Tab-separated table of C-alpha atoms in Angstrom:
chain	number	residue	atom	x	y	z
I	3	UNK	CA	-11.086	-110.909	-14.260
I	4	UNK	CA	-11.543	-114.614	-15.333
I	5	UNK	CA	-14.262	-116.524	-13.665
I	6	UNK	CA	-14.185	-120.191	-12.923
I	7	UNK	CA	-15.942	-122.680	-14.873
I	8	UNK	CA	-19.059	-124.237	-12.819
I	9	UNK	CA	-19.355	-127.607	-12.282
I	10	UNK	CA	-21.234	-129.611	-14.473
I	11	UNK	CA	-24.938	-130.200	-12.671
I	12	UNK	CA	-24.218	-127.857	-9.799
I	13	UNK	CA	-25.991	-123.995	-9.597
I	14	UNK	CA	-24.923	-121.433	-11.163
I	15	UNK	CA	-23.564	-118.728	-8.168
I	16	UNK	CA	-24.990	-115.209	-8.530
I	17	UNK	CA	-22.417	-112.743	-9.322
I	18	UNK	CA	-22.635	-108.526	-9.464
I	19	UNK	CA	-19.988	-106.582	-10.229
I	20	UNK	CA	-19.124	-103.815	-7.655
I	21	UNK	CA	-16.955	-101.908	-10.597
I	22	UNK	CA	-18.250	-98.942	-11.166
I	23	UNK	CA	-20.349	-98.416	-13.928
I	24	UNK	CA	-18.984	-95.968	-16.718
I	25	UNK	CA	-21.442	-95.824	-20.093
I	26	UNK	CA	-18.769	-94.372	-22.424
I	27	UNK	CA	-17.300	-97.794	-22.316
I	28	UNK	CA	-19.669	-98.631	-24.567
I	29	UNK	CA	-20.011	-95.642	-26.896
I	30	UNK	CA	-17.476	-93.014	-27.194
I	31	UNK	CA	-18.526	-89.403	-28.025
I	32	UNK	CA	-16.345	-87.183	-30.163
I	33	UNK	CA	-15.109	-83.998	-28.382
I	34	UNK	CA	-17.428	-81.848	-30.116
I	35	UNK	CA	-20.278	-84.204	-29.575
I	36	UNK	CA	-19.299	-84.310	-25.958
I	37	UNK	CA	-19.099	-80.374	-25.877
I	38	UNK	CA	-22.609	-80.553	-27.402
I	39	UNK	CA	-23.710	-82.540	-24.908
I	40	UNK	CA	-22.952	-80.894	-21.909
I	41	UNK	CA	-23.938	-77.263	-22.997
I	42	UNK	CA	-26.512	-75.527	-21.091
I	43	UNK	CA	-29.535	-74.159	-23.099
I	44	UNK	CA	-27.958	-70.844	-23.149
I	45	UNK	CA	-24.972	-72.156	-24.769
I	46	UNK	CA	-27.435	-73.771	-27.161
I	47	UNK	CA	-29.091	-70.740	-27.494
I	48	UNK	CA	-25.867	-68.439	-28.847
I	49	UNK	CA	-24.662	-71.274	-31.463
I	50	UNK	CA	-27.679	-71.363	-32.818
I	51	UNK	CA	-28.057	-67.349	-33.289
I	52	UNK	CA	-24.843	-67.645	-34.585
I	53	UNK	CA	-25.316	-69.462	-37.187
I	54	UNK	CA	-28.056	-67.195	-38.467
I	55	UNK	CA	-25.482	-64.770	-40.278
I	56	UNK	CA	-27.880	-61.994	-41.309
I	57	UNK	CA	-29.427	-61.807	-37.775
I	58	UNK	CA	-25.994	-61.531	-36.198
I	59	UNK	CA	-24.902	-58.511	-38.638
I	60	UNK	CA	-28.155	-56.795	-37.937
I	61	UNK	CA	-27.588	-56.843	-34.111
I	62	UNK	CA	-24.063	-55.622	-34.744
I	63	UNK	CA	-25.677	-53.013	-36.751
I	64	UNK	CA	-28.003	-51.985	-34.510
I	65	UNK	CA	-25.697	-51.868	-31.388
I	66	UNK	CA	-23.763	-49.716	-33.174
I	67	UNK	CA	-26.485	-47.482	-33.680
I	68	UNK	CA	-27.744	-47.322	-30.823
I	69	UNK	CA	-23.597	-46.554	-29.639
I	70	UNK	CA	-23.922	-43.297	-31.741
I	71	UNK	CA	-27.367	-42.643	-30.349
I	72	UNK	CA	-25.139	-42.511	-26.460
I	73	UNK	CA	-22.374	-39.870	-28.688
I	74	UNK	CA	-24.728	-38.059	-31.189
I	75	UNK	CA	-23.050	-34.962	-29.977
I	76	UNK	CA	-19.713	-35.873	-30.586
I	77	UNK	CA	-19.953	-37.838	-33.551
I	78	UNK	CA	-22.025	-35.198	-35.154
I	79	UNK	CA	-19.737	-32.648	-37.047
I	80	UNK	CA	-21.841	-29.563	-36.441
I	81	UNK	CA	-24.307	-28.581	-33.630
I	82	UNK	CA	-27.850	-29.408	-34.206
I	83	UNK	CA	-29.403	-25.928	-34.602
I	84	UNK	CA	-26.357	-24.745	-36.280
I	85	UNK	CA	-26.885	-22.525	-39.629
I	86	UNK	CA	-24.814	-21.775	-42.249
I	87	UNK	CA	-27.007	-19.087	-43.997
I	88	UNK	CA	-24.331	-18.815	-47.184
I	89	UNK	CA	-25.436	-22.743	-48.083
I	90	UNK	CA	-29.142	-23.344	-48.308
I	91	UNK	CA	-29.885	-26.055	-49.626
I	92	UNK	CA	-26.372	-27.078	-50.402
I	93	UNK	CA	-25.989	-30.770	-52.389
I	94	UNK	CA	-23.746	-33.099	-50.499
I	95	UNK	CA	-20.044	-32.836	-50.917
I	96	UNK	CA	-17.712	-35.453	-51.863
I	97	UNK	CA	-14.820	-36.657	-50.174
I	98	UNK	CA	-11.612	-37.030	-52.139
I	99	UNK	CA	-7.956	-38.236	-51.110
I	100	UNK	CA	-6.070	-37.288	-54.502
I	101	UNK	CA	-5.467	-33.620	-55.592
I	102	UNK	CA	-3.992	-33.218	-58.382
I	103	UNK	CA	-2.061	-36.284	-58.522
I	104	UNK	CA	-0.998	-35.695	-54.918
I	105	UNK	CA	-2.439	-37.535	-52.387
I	106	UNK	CA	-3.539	-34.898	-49.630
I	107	UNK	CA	-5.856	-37.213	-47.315
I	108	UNK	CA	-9.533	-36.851	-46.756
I	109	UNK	CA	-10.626	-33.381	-48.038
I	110	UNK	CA	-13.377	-31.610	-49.528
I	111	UNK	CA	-13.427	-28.660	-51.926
I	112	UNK	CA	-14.587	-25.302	-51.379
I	113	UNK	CA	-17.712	-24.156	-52.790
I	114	UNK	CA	-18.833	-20.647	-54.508
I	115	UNK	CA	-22.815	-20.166	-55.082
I	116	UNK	CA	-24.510	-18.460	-58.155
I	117	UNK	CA	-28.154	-17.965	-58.132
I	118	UNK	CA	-30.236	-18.834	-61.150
I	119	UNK	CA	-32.301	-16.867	-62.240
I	120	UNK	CA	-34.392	-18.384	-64.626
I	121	UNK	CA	-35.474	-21.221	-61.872
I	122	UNK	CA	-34.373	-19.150	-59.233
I	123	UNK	CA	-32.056	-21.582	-57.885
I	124	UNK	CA	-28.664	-21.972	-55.553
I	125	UNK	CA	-25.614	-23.061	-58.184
I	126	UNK	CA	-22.764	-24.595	-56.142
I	127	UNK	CA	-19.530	-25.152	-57.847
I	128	UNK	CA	-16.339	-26.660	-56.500
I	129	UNK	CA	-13.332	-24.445	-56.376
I	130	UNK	CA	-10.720	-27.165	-57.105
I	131	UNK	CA	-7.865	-24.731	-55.852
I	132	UNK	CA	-9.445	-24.497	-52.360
I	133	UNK	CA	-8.423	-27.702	-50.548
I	134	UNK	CA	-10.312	-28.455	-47.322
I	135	UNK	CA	-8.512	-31.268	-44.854
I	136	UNK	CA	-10.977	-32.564	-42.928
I	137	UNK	CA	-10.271	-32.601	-39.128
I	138	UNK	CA	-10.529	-35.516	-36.636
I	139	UNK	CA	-10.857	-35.347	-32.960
I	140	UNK	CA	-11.253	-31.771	-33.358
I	141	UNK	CA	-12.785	-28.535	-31.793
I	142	UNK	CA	-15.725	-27.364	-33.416
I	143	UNK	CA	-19.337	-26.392	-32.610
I	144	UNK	CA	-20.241	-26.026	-28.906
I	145	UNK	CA	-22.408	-28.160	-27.499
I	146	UNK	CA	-24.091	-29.717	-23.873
I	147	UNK	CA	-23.178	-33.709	-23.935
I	148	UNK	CA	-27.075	-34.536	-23.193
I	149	UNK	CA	-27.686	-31.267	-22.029
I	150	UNK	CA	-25.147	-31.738	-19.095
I	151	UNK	CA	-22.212	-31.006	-19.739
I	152	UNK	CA	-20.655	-28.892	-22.406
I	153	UNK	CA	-18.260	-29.266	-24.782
I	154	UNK	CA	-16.804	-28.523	-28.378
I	155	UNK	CA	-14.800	-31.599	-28.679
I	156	UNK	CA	-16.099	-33.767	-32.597
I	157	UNK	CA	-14.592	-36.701	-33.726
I	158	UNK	CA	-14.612	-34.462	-36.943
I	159	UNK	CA	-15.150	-31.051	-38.575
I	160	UNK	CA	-14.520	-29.170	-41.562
I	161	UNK	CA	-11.396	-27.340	-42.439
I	162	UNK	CA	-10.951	-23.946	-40.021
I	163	UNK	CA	-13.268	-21.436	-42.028
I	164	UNK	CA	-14.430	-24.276	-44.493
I	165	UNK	CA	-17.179	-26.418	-44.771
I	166	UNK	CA	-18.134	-29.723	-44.998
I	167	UNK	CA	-21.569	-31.196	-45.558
I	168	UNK	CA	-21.814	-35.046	-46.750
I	169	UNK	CA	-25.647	-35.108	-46.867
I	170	UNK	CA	-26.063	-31.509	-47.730
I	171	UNK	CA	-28.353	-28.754	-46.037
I	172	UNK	CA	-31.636	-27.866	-45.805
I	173	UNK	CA	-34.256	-24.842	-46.895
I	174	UNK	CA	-32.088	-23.119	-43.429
I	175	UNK	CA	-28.636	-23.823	-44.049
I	176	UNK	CA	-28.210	-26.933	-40.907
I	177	UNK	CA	-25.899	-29.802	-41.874
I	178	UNK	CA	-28.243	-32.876	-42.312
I	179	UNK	CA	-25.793	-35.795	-41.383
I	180	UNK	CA	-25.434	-33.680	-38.559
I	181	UNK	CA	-29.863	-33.874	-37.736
I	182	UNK	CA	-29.980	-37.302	-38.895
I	183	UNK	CA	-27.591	-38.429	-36.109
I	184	UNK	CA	-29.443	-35.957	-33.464
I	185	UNK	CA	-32.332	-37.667	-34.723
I	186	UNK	CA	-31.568	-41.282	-33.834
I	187	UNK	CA	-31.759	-40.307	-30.111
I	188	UNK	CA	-35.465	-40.173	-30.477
I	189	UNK	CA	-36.355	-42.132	-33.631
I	190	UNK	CA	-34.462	-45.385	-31.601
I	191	UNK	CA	-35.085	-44.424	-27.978
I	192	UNK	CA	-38.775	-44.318	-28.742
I	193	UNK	CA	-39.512	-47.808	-30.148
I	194	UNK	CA	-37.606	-49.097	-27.115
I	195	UNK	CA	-39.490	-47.152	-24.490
I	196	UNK	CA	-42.949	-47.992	-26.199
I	197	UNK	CA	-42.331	-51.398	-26.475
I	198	UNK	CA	-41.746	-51.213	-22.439
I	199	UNK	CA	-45.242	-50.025	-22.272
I	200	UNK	CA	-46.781	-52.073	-24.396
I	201	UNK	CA	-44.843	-55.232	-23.041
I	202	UNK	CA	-45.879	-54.793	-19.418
I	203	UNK	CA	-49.476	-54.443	-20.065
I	204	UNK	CA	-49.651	-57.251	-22.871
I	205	UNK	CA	-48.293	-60.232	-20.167
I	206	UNK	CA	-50.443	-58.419	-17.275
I	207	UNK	CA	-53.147	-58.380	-19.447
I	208	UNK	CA	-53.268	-60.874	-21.344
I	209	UNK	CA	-52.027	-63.292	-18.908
I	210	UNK	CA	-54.417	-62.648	-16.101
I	211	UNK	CA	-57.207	-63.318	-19.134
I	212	UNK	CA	-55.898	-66.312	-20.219
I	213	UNK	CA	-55.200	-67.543	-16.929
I	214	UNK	CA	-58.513	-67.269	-15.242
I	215	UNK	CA	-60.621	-66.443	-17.656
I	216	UNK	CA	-64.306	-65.738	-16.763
I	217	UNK	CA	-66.018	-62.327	-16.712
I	218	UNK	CA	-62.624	-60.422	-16.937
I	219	UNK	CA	-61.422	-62.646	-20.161
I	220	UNK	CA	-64.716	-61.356	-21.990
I	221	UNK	CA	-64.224	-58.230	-21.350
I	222	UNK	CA	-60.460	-57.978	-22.184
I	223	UNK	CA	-61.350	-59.300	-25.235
I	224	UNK	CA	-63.864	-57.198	-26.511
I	225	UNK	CA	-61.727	-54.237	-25.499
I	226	UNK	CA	-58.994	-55.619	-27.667
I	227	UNK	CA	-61.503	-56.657	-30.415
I	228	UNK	CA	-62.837	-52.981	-30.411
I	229	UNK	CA	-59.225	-51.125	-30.122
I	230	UNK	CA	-58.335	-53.283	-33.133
I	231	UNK	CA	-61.142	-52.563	-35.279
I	232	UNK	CA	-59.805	-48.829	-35.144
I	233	UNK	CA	-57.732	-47.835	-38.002
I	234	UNK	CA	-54.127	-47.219	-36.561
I	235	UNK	CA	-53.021	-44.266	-38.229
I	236	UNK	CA	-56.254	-42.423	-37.731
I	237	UNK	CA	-56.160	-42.770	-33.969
I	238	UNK	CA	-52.624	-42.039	-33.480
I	239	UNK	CA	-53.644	-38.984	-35.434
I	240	UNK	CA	-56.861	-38.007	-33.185
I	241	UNK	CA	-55.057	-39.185	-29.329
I	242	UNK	CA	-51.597	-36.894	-30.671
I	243	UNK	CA	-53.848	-33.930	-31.857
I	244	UNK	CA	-55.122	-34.153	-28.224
I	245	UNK	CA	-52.161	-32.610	-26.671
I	246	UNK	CA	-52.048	-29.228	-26.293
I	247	UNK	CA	-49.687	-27.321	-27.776
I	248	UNK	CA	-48.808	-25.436	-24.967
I	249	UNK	CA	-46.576	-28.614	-23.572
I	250	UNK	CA	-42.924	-28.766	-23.517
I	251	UNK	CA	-41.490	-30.825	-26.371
I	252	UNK	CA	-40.286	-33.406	-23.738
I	253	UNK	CA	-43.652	-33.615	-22.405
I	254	UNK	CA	-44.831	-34.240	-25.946
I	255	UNK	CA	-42.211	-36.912	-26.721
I	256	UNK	CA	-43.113	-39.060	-23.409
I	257	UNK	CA	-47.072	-38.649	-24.445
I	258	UNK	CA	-46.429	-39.424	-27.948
I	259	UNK	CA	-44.674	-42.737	-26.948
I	260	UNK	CA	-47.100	-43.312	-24.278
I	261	UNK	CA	-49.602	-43.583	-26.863
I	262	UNK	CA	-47.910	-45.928	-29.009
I	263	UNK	CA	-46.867	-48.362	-26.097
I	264	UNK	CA	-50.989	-47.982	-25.424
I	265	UNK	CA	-52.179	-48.779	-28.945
I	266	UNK	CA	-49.917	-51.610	-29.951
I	267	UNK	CA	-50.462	-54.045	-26.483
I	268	UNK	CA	-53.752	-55.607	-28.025
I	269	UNK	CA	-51.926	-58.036	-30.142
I	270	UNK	CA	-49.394	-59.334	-27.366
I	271	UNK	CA	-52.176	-59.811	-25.114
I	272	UNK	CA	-53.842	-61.724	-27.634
I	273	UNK	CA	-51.233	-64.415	-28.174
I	274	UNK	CA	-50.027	-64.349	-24.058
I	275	UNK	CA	-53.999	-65.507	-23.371
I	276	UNK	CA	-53.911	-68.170	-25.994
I	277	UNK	CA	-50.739	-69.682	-25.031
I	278	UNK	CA	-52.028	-69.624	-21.007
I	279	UNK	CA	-55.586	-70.817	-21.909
I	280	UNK	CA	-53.434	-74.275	-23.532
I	281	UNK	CA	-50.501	-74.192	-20.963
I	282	UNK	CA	-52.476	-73.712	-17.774
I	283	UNK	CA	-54.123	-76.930	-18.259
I	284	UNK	CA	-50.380	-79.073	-17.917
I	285	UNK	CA	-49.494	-80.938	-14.708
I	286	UNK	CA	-46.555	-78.817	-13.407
I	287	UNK	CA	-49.308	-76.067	-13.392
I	288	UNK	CA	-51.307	-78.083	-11.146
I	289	UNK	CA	-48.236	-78.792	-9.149
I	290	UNK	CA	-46.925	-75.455	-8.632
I	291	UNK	CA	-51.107	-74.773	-7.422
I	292	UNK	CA	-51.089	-77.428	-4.874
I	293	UNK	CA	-47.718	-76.046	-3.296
I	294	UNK	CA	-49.383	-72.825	-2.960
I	295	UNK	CA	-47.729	-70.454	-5.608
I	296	UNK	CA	-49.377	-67.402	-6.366
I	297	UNK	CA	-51.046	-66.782	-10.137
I	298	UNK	CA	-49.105	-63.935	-10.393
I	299	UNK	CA	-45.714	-66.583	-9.911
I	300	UNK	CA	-47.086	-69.192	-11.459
I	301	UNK	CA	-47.718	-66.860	-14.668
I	302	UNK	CA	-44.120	-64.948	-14.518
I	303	UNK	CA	-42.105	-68.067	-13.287
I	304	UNK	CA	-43.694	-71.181	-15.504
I	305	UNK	CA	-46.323	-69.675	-17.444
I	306	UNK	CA	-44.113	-67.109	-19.495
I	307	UNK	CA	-40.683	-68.687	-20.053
I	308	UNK	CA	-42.462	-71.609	-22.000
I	309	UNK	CA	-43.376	-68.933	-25.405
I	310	UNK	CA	-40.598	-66.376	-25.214
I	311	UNK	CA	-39.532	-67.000	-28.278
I	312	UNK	CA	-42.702	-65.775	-29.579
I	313	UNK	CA	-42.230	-62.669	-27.118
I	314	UNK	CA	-39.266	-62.065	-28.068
I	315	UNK	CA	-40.383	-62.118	-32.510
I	316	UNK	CA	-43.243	-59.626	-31.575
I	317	UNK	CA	-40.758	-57.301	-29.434
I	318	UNK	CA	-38.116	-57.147	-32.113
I	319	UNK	CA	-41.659	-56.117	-34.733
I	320	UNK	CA	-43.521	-54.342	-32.541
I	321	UNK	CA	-40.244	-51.662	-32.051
I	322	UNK	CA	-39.913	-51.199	-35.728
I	323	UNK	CA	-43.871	-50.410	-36.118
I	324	UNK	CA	-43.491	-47.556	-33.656
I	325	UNK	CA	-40.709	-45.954	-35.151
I	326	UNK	CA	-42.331	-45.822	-38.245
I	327	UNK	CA	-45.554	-44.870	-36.024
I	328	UNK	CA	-43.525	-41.900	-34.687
I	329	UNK	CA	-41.935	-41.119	-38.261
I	330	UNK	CA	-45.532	-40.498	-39.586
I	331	UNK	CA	-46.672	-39.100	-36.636
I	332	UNK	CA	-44.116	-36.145	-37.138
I	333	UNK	CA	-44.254	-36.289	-40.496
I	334	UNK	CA	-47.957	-35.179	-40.667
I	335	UNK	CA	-46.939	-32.678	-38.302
I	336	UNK	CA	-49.338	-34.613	-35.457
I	337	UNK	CA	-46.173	-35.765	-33.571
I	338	UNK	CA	-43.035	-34.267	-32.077
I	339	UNK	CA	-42.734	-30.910	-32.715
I	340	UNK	CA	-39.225	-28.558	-32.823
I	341	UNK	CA	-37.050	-28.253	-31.251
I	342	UNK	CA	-36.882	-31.918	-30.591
I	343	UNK	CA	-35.478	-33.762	-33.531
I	344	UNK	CA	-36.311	-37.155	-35.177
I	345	UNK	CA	-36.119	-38.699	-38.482
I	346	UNK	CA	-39.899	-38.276	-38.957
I	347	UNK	CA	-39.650	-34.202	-38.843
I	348	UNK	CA	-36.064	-34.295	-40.928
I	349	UNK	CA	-38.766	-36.005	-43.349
I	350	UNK	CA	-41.007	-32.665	-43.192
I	351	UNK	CA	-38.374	-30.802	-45.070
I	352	UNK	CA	-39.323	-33.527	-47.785
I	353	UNK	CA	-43.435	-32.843	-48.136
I	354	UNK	CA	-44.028	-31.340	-51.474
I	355	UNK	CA	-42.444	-33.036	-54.730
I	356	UNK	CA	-40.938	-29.769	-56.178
I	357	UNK	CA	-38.643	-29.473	-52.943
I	358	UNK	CA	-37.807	-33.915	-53.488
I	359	UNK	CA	-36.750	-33.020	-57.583
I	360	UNK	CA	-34.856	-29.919	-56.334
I	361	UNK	CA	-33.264	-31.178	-53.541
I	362	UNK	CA	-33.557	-34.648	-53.465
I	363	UNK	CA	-30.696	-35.454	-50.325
I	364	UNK	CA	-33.851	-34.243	-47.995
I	365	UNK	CA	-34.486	-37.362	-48.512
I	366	UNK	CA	-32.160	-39.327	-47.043
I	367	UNK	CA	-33.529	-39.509	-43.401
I	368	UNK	CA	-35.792	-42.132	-44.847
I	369	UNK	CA	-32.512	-44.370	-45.482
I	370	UNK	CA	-31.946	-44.906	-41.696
I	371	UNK	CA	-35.711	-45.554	-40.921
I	372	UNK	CA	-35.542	-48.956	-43.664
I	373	UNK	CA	-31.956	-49.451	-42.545
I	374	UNK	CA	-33.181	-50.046	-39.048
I	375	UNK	CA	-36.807	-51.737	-39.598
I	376	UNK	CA	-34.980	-54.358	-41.705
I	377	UNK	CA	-31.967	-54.885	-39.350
I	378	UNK	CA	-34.912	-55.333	-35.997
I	379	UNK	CA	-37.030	-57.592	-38.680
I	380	UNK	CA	-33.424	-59.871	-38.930
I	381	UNK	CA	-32.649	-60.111	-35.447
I	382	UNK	CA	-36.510	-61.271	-34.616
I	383	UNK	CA	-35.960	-63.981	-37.433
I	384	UNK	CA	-32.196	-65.084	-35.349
I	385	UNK	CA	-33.961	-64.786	-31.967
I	386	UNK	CA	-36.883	-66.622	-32.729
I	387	UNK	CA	-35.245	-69.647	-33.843
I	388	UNK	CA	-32.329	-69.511	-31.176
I	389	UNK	CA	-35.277	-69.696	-28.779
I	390	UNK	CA	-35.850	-72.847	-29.277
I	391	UNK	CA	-32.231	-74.564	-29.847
I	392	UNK	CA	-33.609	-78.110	-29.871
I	393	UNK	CA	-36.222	-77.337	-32.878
């Protein structure tokens, strides 16, 4: 639109534009600056993770565990309690796909056993003329899909009237790949169900402390000053010797993770009160006070949201520490007891070093516990920083 020129010595009219007003007239965005621009924190939140590669591998990792923990039956080639009393302490067996020149497929060889008796050992030796296929989708073992239903159906087994151990047995003859996955029910399901525990009463806690302080801060925190003074493994050792050993084995698993979700809230509660004591103190505090919200609201609904990042880091360490809790627990004999299985009493098979140079594949149950404590340590690192997407 051209304007007219004003005459010389008369005012200038006032003009406004009633054009709407459009601010990418004056600075065009590329389209992935524009997509960046209109993402919502979540959105935010996921690229970032993303582009933390080791983080995303170690939740794919452990989503797939805890997948096989929902199967363990089926994946599991043999039955847990099932003994094969002509293999003690059988080494693992190898998998080949070539016979002879020939390829055949997955298979194993069969196996004859000698007894030494100078050390008084099992000999195994392959019999390379006794080719095993192993089976997929196959019948096997029966079993009750978590104790429901039952069933025989394994996504594989060994060769009708063969055998087939990958990991090798123990001092009774039972498949370990077949315990280790068993295991994993209660190794994984017990950091998860701890951390619960120990989550609920670290905000409650710790944010009621932090939030008003007073008489019932002080004494929070010399409970938590006195519960940390205690050497860890020690009183996991005295509370689990507690239990009598007349209770069921599920009754035992609930206590022992009862006692870890107990034990490990101290430090949670710590860091929830010293974010509150700095946080409570912002206007939007003092806002949502004057409308009337309750503590309890203003602690869950503003309060809380403003460190989860930190939450979630101590959640994603906090699991790891009770699994190993759990694993030493057992291991000591203090913890879970049979029939229920977990990595830490696969790892009792393993106690004196004779049985670790003789059979050293009792060892591999410890494999899954690092595998796992590294992949959670990971994901904390990816979650931590996705927390906080504009950082």
């Amino acid at each position: 639109m051209t304007l007219p020129l004003p005459t010389p010595g008369a005012p200038l009219e006032h003009y406004v534009s009633t054009a709407p007003f459009d601010p990418m007239q004056f600075e065009t965005m590329s389209a992935g600056q524009t997509r960046y621009y209109k993402a919502s924190q979540k959105q935010l939140m996921w690229w970032k993770f993303k582009r933390h590669r080791v983080a995303v591998a170690s939740g794919i990792f452990l989503l797939l565990l805890y997948a096989i923990v929902v199967v363990a039956e089926f994946l599991a080639p043999y039955e847990l309690h099932t003994r094969n009393v002509e293999f003690i302490h059988a080494p693992p067996q190898r998998i080949h796909l070539f016979n002879e020149g020939a390829f055949v497929g997955p298979f194993v060889y069969g196996r004859t056993m000698t007894l030494d008796l100078n050390t008084l050992r099992r000999v195994y030796t392959d019999k390379k003329q006794d080719v095993q296929p192993i089976r997929f989708l196959c019948r096997g073992d029966n079993y009750r899909f978590w104790g429901l239903v039952s069933s025989n159906l394994h996504l594989v087994c060994p060769a009708i009237g063969g055998q087939m151990f990958l990991l090798g047995t123990d001092r009774l003859g039972r498949d370990v790949l077949s315990r280790i996955i068993y295991g994993a029910r209660i190794s994984l399901t017990i950091g998860l169900i701890g951390i619960s525990i120990s989550f609920v009463l670290g905000i409650l806690i710790g944010g009621f402390a932090g939030y008003h302080g007073g008489v019932f801060d002080l004494l929070v925190q010399r409970i938590i000053e006195v519960l940390q003074s205690l050497p860890s493994l020690p009183l996991w050792m005295a509370l689990a010797a507690i239990m009598p050993v007349t209770w069921s084995p599920i009754i035992i698993y609930f206590g022992i993770t009862i006692i870890l979700g107990i034990l490990d809230w101290t430090g949670l509660a710590r860091a929830v009160r010293s974010k509150l004591l700095s946080l409570r103190e912002e206007d939007y505090v003092l806002a949502a006070q004057l409308m009337g919200a309750r503590p309890s609201r203003i602690i869950g609904r503003h309060l809380v949201p403003g460190f989860m990042s930190h939450l979630i880091a101590t959640a994603t360490i906090s699991i790891p520490s009770m699994i190993l809790g759990e694993t030493a627990l057992s291991f000591l004999g203090l913890g879970l007891r049979p029939p229920i299985t977990s990595w830490g009493i696969l790892l009792t098979e393993a106690k004196s070093v004779s049985v670790i140079a003789f059979y050293p594949w009792l060892l591999f149950p410890m494999i899954p516990v690092i595998l796992v404590i590294l992949a959670f340590n990971f994901l904390g690192d990816g979650l931590r920083d996705a927390a906080d997407p504009y950082k």
